[in-house]
Amino acid sequence: MKILGHRGIPVLYKENTLPSLLEPFSLGADGIETDVRLTKDNVPVLIHDDNLMNFCGVDVKVRDLSLAELKRYKSNGESVPTLEEFLKLAPKGKYLNIEIKEYEAAELAISMCTTLYDGGLIFSSFNHSLISELKVKYTSLRFGYLFDEGHAKLSDEEIFSLFEQNTYSAHLPVVGLSYFPERFLKIIKELKRRNVKIVVWTVNDRKDIEKIWEYVDYIITDDVRLFL
């Protein structure tokens, strides 16, 4: 089982800032999960939300700012990092789960990651159409489908159909185990049978995954220290 820091280690530093993203490696984590979207001048940057409210309390869209403009906004002295800045600092041989937040960010993020990073790369998204498109185009790379409560309406058959070819991982919310324990376990077992890697997010208590521990390949957590 691999332990990945959720946007780094947000219990210690502001999520998705360089200190947050790099600290899990110092603590011995296997990797991190982060989010990529584009600025107005099409630079891939690492921030979850499409605006800066959570980052620094300013209601402005990331897409409405150039990189130079975005860099003026700070949270505890830290600016929103570019994907390139992070990749050049991340230690080699680790696992980076890059969540693609915007369709337009996909090609740039993939190109930059595969060029600049020597280690494990997993590209994931809630945009299932995007992942289906990318996994056909880039057959040698690892892609995963992200799921949340909005996908509960999908039938099991619809879920399994996504994994019929060239899909590395399924990224499942740990809360699903509480809401739909029997179905959650059934889906995980079937995906494992198909050699799909199971990524569970966001896990902040060992007890939350006791029932599925043996099936989980990656844990995404706000505090990697809990699992190291």
C-alpha positions as YAML, in Angstrom:
chain: A
units: angstrom
residues:
- id: 1
  name: MET
  ca: [0.00, 0.00, 0.00]
- id: 2
  name: LYS
  ca: [1.30, 3.44, -0.99]
- id: 3
  name: ILE
  ca: [0.68, 6.52, 1.14]
- id: 4
  name: LEU
  ca: [0.01, 9.79, -0.70]
- id: 5
  name: GLY
  ca: [-0.39, 13.22, 0.86]
- id: 6
  name: HIS
  ca: [-3.68, 14.91, -0.06]
- id: 7
  name: ARG
  ca: [-2.60, 18.21, -1.61]
- id: 8
  name: GLY
  ca: [0.56, 17.64, 0.38]
- id: 9
  name: ILE
  ca: [0.09, 17.76, 4.13]
- id: 10
  name: PRO
  ca: [-2.62, 20.39, 4.73]
- id: 11
  name: VAL
  ca: [-2.69, 19.77, 8.48]
- id: 12
  name: LEU
  ca: [0.72, 21.46, 8.64]
- id: 13
  name: TYR
  ca: [0.82, 23.84, 5.68]
- id: 14
  name: LYS
  ca: [-1.59, 25.53, 3.30]
- id: 15
  name: GLU
  ca: [-2.74, 22.88, 0.82]
- id: 16
  name: ASN
  ca: [-1.00, 22.70, -2.56]
- id: 17
  name: THR
  ca: [1.74, 25.18, -1.61]
- id: 18
  name: LEU
  ca: [5.31, 24.03, -2.11]
- id: 19
  name: PRO
  ca: [5.95, 23.47, 1.63]
- id: 20
  name: SER
  ca: [2.81, 21.33, 1.83]
- id: 21
  name: LEU
  ca: [3.61, 19.35, -1.30]
- id: 22
  name: LEU
  ca: [7.24, 18.66, -0.41]
- id: 23
  name: GLU
  ca: [6.96, 17.89, 3.32]
- id: 24
  name: PRO
  ca: [5.34, 14.42, 2.86]
- id: 25
  name: PHE
  ca: [8.48, 13.25, 1.06]
- id: 26
  name: SER
  ca: [10.64, 14.36, 4.00]
- id: 27
  name: LEU
  ca: [8.35, 12.38, 6.32]
- id: 28
  name: GLY
  ca: [8.76, 9.21, 4.25]
- id: 29
  name: ALA
  ca: [5.54, 9.21, 2.24]
- id: 30
  name: ASP
  ca: [5.39, 7.42, -1.10]
- id: 31
  name: GLY
  ca: [4.03, 10.46, -2.90]
- id: 32
  name: ILE
  ca: [1.42, 13.19, -3.07]
- id: 33
  name: GLU
  ca: [-1.86, 14.05, -4.76]
- id: 34
  name: THR
  ca: [-2.34, 17.50, -6.23]
- id: 35
  name: ASP
  ca: [-4.63, 19.44, -8.56]
- id: 36
  name: VAL
  ca: [-3.78, 21.17, -11.81]
- id: 37
  name: ARG
  ca: [-5.61, 23.93, -13.69]
- id: 38
  name: LEU
  ca: [-4.57, 26.77, -16.00]
- id: 39
  name: THR
  ca: [-3.98, 30.48, -15.61]
- id: 40
  name: LYS
  ca: [-5.22, 33.02, -18.19]
- id: 41
  name: ASP
  ca: [-1.92, 32.65, -20.07]
- id: 42
  name: ASN
  ca: [-2.20, 28.84, -20.02]
- id: 43
  name: VAL
  ca: [0.36, 28.01, -17.35]
- id: 44
  name: PRO
  ca: [-0.42, 24.84, -15.34]
- id: 45
  name: VAL
  ca: [-0.67, 25.72, -11.65]
- id: 46
  name: LEU
  ca: [-1.44, 23.65, -8.57]
- id: 47
  name: ILE
  ca: [-4.65, 24.71, -6.85]
- id: 48
  name: HIS
  ca: [-7.85, 22.81, -6.12]
- id: 49
  name: ASP
  ca: [-10.50, 25.52, -6.38]
- id: 50
  name: ASP
  ca: [-11.19, 27.62, -9.45]
- id: 51
  name: ASN
  ca: [-10.94, 30.80, -7.38]
- id: 52
  name: LEU
  ca: [-8.73, 32.13, -4.59]
- id: 53
  name: MET
  ca: [-11.28, 32.34, -1.75]
- id: 54
  name: ASN
  ca: [-9.97, 29.31, 0.10]
- id: 55
  name: PHE
  ca: [-6.38, 30.15, -0.71]
- id: 56
  name: CYS
  ca: [-6.25, 33.77, 0.44]
- id: 57
  name: GLY
  ca: [-9.81, 35.04, 0.86]
- id: 58
  name: VAL
  ca: [-10.07, 36.82, -2.48]
- id: 59
  name: ASP
  ca: [-12.95, 35.98, -4.81]
- id: 60
  name: VAL
  ca: [-11.12, 36.01, -8.13]
- id: 61
  name: LYS
  ca: [-10.94, 33.23, -10.71]
- id: 62
  name: VAL
  ca: [-7.59, 31.57, -11.42]
- id: 63
  name: ARG
  ca: [-8.54, 31.54, -15.10]
- id: 64
  name: ASP
  ca: [-8.91, 35.34, -15.06]
- id: 65
  name: LEU
  ca: [-5.33, 35.89, -13.89]
- id: 66
  name: SER
  ca: [-2.04, 35.63, -15.71]
- id: 67
  name: LEU
  ca: [0.70, 33.77, -13.86]
- id: 68
  name: ALA
  ca: [2.36, 37.07, -12.94]
- id: 69
  name: GLU
  ca: [-0.93, 38.34, -11.53]
- id: 70
  name: LEU
  ca: [-1.63, 35.09, -9.67]
- id: 71
  name: LYS
  ca: [1.80, 35.17, -8.04]
- id: 72
  name: ARG
  ca: [0.93, 38.44, -6.32]
- id: 73
  name: TYR
  ca: [-1.61, 36.66, -4.12]
- id: 74
  name: LYS
  ca: [-0.13, 35.00, -1.04]
- id: 75
  name: SER
  ca: [-1.21, 32.70, 1.76]
- id: 76
  name: ASN
  ca: [1.16, 32.85, 4.74]
- id: 77
  name: GLY
  ca: [3.83, 34.15, 2.39]
- id: 78
  name: GLU
  ca: [3.36, 31.36, -0.14]
- id: 79
  name: SER
  ca: [2.05, 31.76, -3.68]
- id: 80
  name: VAL
  ca: [0.24, 29.22, -5.84]
- id: 81
  name: PRO
  ca: [3.02, 27.08, -7.35]
- id: 82
  name: THR
  ca: [3.30, 26.18, -10.99]
- id: 83
  name: LEU
  ca: [3.37, 22.53, -11.95]
- id: 84
  name: GLU
  ca: [6.84, 23.07, -13.35]
- id: 85
  name: GLU
  ca: [8.15, 24.55, -10.09]
- id: 86
  name: PHE
  ca: [6.92, 21.54, -8.15]
- id: 87
  name: LEU
  ca: [8.17, 18.92, -10.60]
- id: 88
  name: LYS
  ca: [11.66, 20.34, -10.50]
- id: 89
  name: LEU
  ca: [11.74, 20.05, -6.69]
- id: 90
  name: ALA
  ca: [9.94, 16.73, -6.18]
- id: 91
  name: PRO
  ca: [12.30, 13.85, -5.37]
- id: 92
  name: LYS
  ca: [12.68, 11.24, -8.07]
- id: 93
  name: GLY
  ca: [11.18, 7.79, -7.84]
- id: 94
  name: LYS
  ca: [8.05, 8.78, -5.93]
- id: 95
  name: TYR
  ca: [4.37, 8.69, -6.90]
- id: 96
  name: LEU
  ca: [2.55, 11.79, -8.11]
- id: 97
  name: ASN
  ca: [-1.22, 11.64, -8.52]
- id: 98
  name: ILE
  ca: [-2.07, 14.59, -10.74]
- id: 99
  name: GLU
  ca: [-5.78, 15.41, -10.68]
- id: 100
  name: ILE
  ca: [-6.77, 17.27, -13.83]
- id: 101
  name: LYS
  ca: [-9.34, 19.91, -12.87]
- id: 102
  name: GLU
  ca: [-9.93, 21.33, -16.35]
- id: 103
  name: TYR
  ca: [-10.15, 19.68, -19.75]
- id: 104
  name: GLU
  ca: [-7.82, 22.32, -21.21]
- id: 105
  name: ALA
  ca: [-5.10, 21.55, -18.66]
- id: 106
  name: ALA
  ca: [-4.74, 17.88, -19.58]
- id: 107
  name: GLU
  ca: [-2.33, 17.94, -22.52]
- id: 108
  name: LEU
  ca: [-0.03, 20.54, -20.97]
- id: 109
  name: ALA
  ca: [0.05, 18.71, -17.64]
- id: 110
  name: ILE
  ca: [0.79, 15.36, -19.23]
- id: 111
  name: SER
  ca: [3.54, 16.77, -21.43]
- id: 112
  name: MET
  ca: [5.17, 18.62, -18.56]
- id: 113
  name: CYS
  ca: [4.97, 15.70, -16.12]
- id: 114
  name: THR
  ca: [6.34, 13.12, -18.52]
- id: 115
  name: THR
  ca: [9.16, 15.46, -19.55]
- id: 116
  name: LEU
  ca: [10.22, 16.75, -16.14]
- id: 117
  name: TYR
  ca: [9.47, 13.97, -13.68]
- id: 118
  name: ASP
  ca: [11.27, 10.66, -13.25]
- id: 119
  name: GLY
  ca: [8.90, 8.59, -11.15]
- id: 120
  name: GLY
  ca: [5.40, 7.18, -10.94]
- id: 121
  name: LEU
  ca: [2.70, 9.31, -12.53]
- id: 122
  name: ILE
  ca: [-1.05, 8.77, -12.21]
- id: 123
  name: PHE
  ca: [-3.43, 11.16, -13.97]
- id: 124
  name: SER
  ca: [-6.97, 11.23, -12.61]
- id: 125
  name: SER
  ca: [-10.12, 13.29, -13.06]
- id: 126
  name: PHE
  ca: [-13.81, 13.46, -12.23]
- id: 127
  name: ASN
  ca: [-14.26, 14.16, -15.94]
- id: 128
  name: HIS
  ca: [-14.69, 10.57, -17.06]
- id: 129
  name: SER
  ca: [-14.98, 11.51, -20.73]
- id: 130
  name: LEU
  ca: [-11.57, 13.17, -20.51]
- id: 131
  name: ILE
  ca: [-9.94, 10.12, -18.93]
- id: 132
  name: SER
  ca: [-11.55, 7.84, -21.52]
- id: 133
  name: GLU
  ca: [-10.08, 10.04, -24.25]
- id: 134
  name: LEU
  ca: [-6.63, 10.30, -22.73]
- id: 135
  name: LYS
  ca: [-6.16, 6.62, -21.94]
- id: 136
  name: VAL
  ca: [-6.71, 5.77, -25.60]
- id: 137
  name: LYS
  ca: [-4.30, 8.45, -26.79]
- id: 138
  name: TYR
  ca: [-1.55, 7.74, -24.25]
- id: 139
  name: THR
  ca: [-1.59, 3.98, -23.88]
- id: 140
  name: SER
  ca: [1.69, 3.79, -21.95]
- id: 141
  name: LEU
  ca: [0.58, 6.17, -19.19]
- id: 142
  name: ARG
  ca: [-1.50, 5.55, -16.06]
- id: 143
  name: PHE
  ca: [-5.00, 6.99, -15.86]
- id: 144
  name: GLY
  ca: [-7.69, 6.71, -13.22]
- id: 145
  name: TYR
  ca: [-11.35, 7.63, -12.81]
- id: 146
  name: LEU
  ca: [-12.30, 9.71, -9.79]
- id: 147
  name: PHE
  ca: [-15.64, 9.07, -8.12]
- id: 148
  name: ASP
  ca: [-17.69, 11.02, -5.58]
- id: 149
  name: GLU
  ca: [-21.30, 11.06, -4.35]
- id: 150
  name: GLY
  ca: [-22.41, 12.40, -7.71]
- id: 151
  name: HIS
  ca: [-21.57, 9.04, -9.30]
- id: 152
  name: ALA
  ca: [-23.70, 6.98, -6.90]
- id: 153
  name: LYS
  ca: [-26.48, 6.97, -9.49]
- id: 154
  name: LEU
  ca: [-24.29, 5.00, -11.91]
- id: 155
  name: SER
  ca: [-25.09, 1.31, -12.05]
- id: 156
  name: ASP
  ca: [-22.39, -1.22, -11.24]
- id: 157
  name: GLU
  ca: [-22.34, -2.19, -14.91]
- id: 158
  name: GLU
  ca: [-21.78, 1.41, -15.96]
- id: 159
  name: ILE
  ca: [-18.91, 1.71, -13.52]
- id: 160
  name: PHE
  ca: [-17.28, -1.52, -14.62]
- id: 161
  name: SER
  ca: [-17.60, -0.56, -18.29]
- id: 162
  name: LEU
  ca: [-15.18, 2.31, -17.70]
- id: 163
  name: PHE
  ca: [-12.45, -0.18, -16.85]
- id: 164
  name: GLU
  ca: [-12.69, -2.43, -19.88]
- id: 165
  name: GLN
  ca: [-9.42, -1.23, -21.35]
- id: 166
  name: ASN
  ca: [-6.19, 0.47, -20.33]
- id: 167
  name: THR
  ca: [-7.30, 1.91, -16.99]
- id: 168
  name: TYR
  ca: [-4.81, 1.92, -14.15]
- id: 169
  name: SER
  ca: [-6.87, 2.98, -11.15]
- id: 170
  name: ALA
  ca: [-10.21, 3.74, -9.50]
- id: 171
  name: HIS
  ca: [-10.20, 6.64, -7.05]
- id: 172
  name: LEU
  ca: [-12.97, 6.10, -4.53]
- id: 173
  name: PRO
  ca: [-14.15, 8.28, -1.62]
- id: 174
  name: VAL
  ca: [-13.78, 6.61, 1.76]
- id: 175
  name: VAL
  ca: [-17.21, 7.98, 2.78]
- id: 176
  name: GLY
  ca: [-18.72, 5.61, 0.24]
- id: 177
  name: LEU
  ca: [-17.83, 2.73, 2.54]
- id: 178
  name: SER
  ca: [-20.10, 4.23, 5.21]
- id: 179
  name: TYR
  ca: [-22.99, 5.05, 2.89]
- id: 180
  name: PHE
  ca: [-22.95, 1.91, 0.73]
- id: 181
  name: PRO
  ca: [-20.78, -0.69, 2.52]
- id: 182
  name: GLU
  ca: [-21.96, -3.77, 0.63]
- id: 183
  name: ARG
  ca: [-21.92, -2.13, -2.78]
- id: 184
  name: PHE
  ca: [-18.59, -0.44, -2.12]
- id: 185
  name: LEU
  ca: [-16.97, -3.76, -1.25]
- id: 186
  name: LYS
  ca: [-18.55, -5.49, -4.24]
- id: 187
  name: ILE
  ca: [-17.21, -2.84, -6.62]
- id: 188
  name: ILE
  ca: [-13.72, -2.95, -5.11]
- id: 189
  name: LYS
  ca: [-13.54, -6.74, -5.33]
- id: 190
  name: GLU
  ca: [-14.60, -6.74, -8.97]
- id: 191
  name: LEU
  ca: [-12.15, -4.01, -9.90]
- id: 192
  name: LYS
  ca: [-9.34, -5.88, -8.18]
- id: 193
  name: ARG
  ca: [-10.31, -8.96, -10.15]
- id: 194
  name: ARG
  ca: [-9.77, -6.85, -13.25]
- id: 195
  name: ASN
  ca: [-6.31, -5.79, -11.96]
- id: 196
  name: VAL
  ca: [-7.40, -2.21, -11.37]
- id: 197
  name: LYS
  ca: [-5.52, -0.35, -8.61]
- id: 198
  name: ILE
  ca: [-7.71, 0.93, -5.77]
- id: 199
  name: VAL
  ca: [-7.06, 4.48, -4.55]
- id: 200
  name: VAL
  ca: [-9.11, 5.63, -1.54]
- id: 201
  name: TRP
  ca: [-9.51, 9.28, -0.55]
- id: 202
  name: THR
  ca: [-9.47, 11.12, 1.85]
- id: 203
  name: VAL
  ca: [-8.54, 8.71, 4.64]
- id: 204
  name: ASN
  ca: [-7.70, 10.35, 7.99]
- id: 205
  name: ASP
  ca: [-8.31, 7.43, 10.34]
- id: 206
  name: ARG
  ca: [-7.03, 3.86, 10.04]
- id: 207
  name: LYS
  ca: [-10.36, 2.56, 11.29]
- id: 208
  name: ASP
  ca: [-12.10, 3.98, 8.22]
- id: 209
  name: ILE
  ca: [-10.60, 1.36, 5.94]
- id: 210
  name: GLU
  ca: [-10.21, -1.63, 8.25]
- id: 211
  name: LYS
  ca: [-12.80, -3.62, 6.27]
- id: 212
  name: ILE
  ca: [-11.09, -3.02, 2.92]
- id: 213
  name: TRP
  ca: [-7.43, -2.75, 3.95]
- id: 214
  name: GLU
  ca: [-6.41, -5.82, 1.97]
- id: 215
  name: TYR
  ca: [-7.83, -4.41, -1.27]
- id: 216
  name: VAL
  ca: [-6.37, -0.89, -1.14]
- id: 217
  name: ASP
  ca: [-3.30, 0.01, -3.20]
- id: 218
  name: TYR
  ca: [-3.07, 3.73, -2.45]
- id: 219
  name: ILE
  ca: [-4.33, 5.87, 0.42]
- id: 220
  name: ILE
  ca: [-4.70, 9.62, 0.04]
- id: 221
  name: THR
  ca: [-4.63, 11.35, 3.42]
- id: 222
  name: ASP
  ca: [-4.41, 14.84, 4.91]
- id: 223
  name: ASP
  ca: [-1.74, 13.61, 7.33]
- id: 224
  name: VAL
  ca: [0.69, 11.01, 6.03]
- id: 225
  name: ARG
  ca: [2.14, 10.61, 9.52]
- id: 226
  name: LEU
  ca: [-0.94, 8.60, 10.52]
- id: 227
  name: PHE
  ca: [0.05, 5.77, 8.18]
- id: 228
  name: LEU
  ca: [3.84, 5.84, 8.31]
...
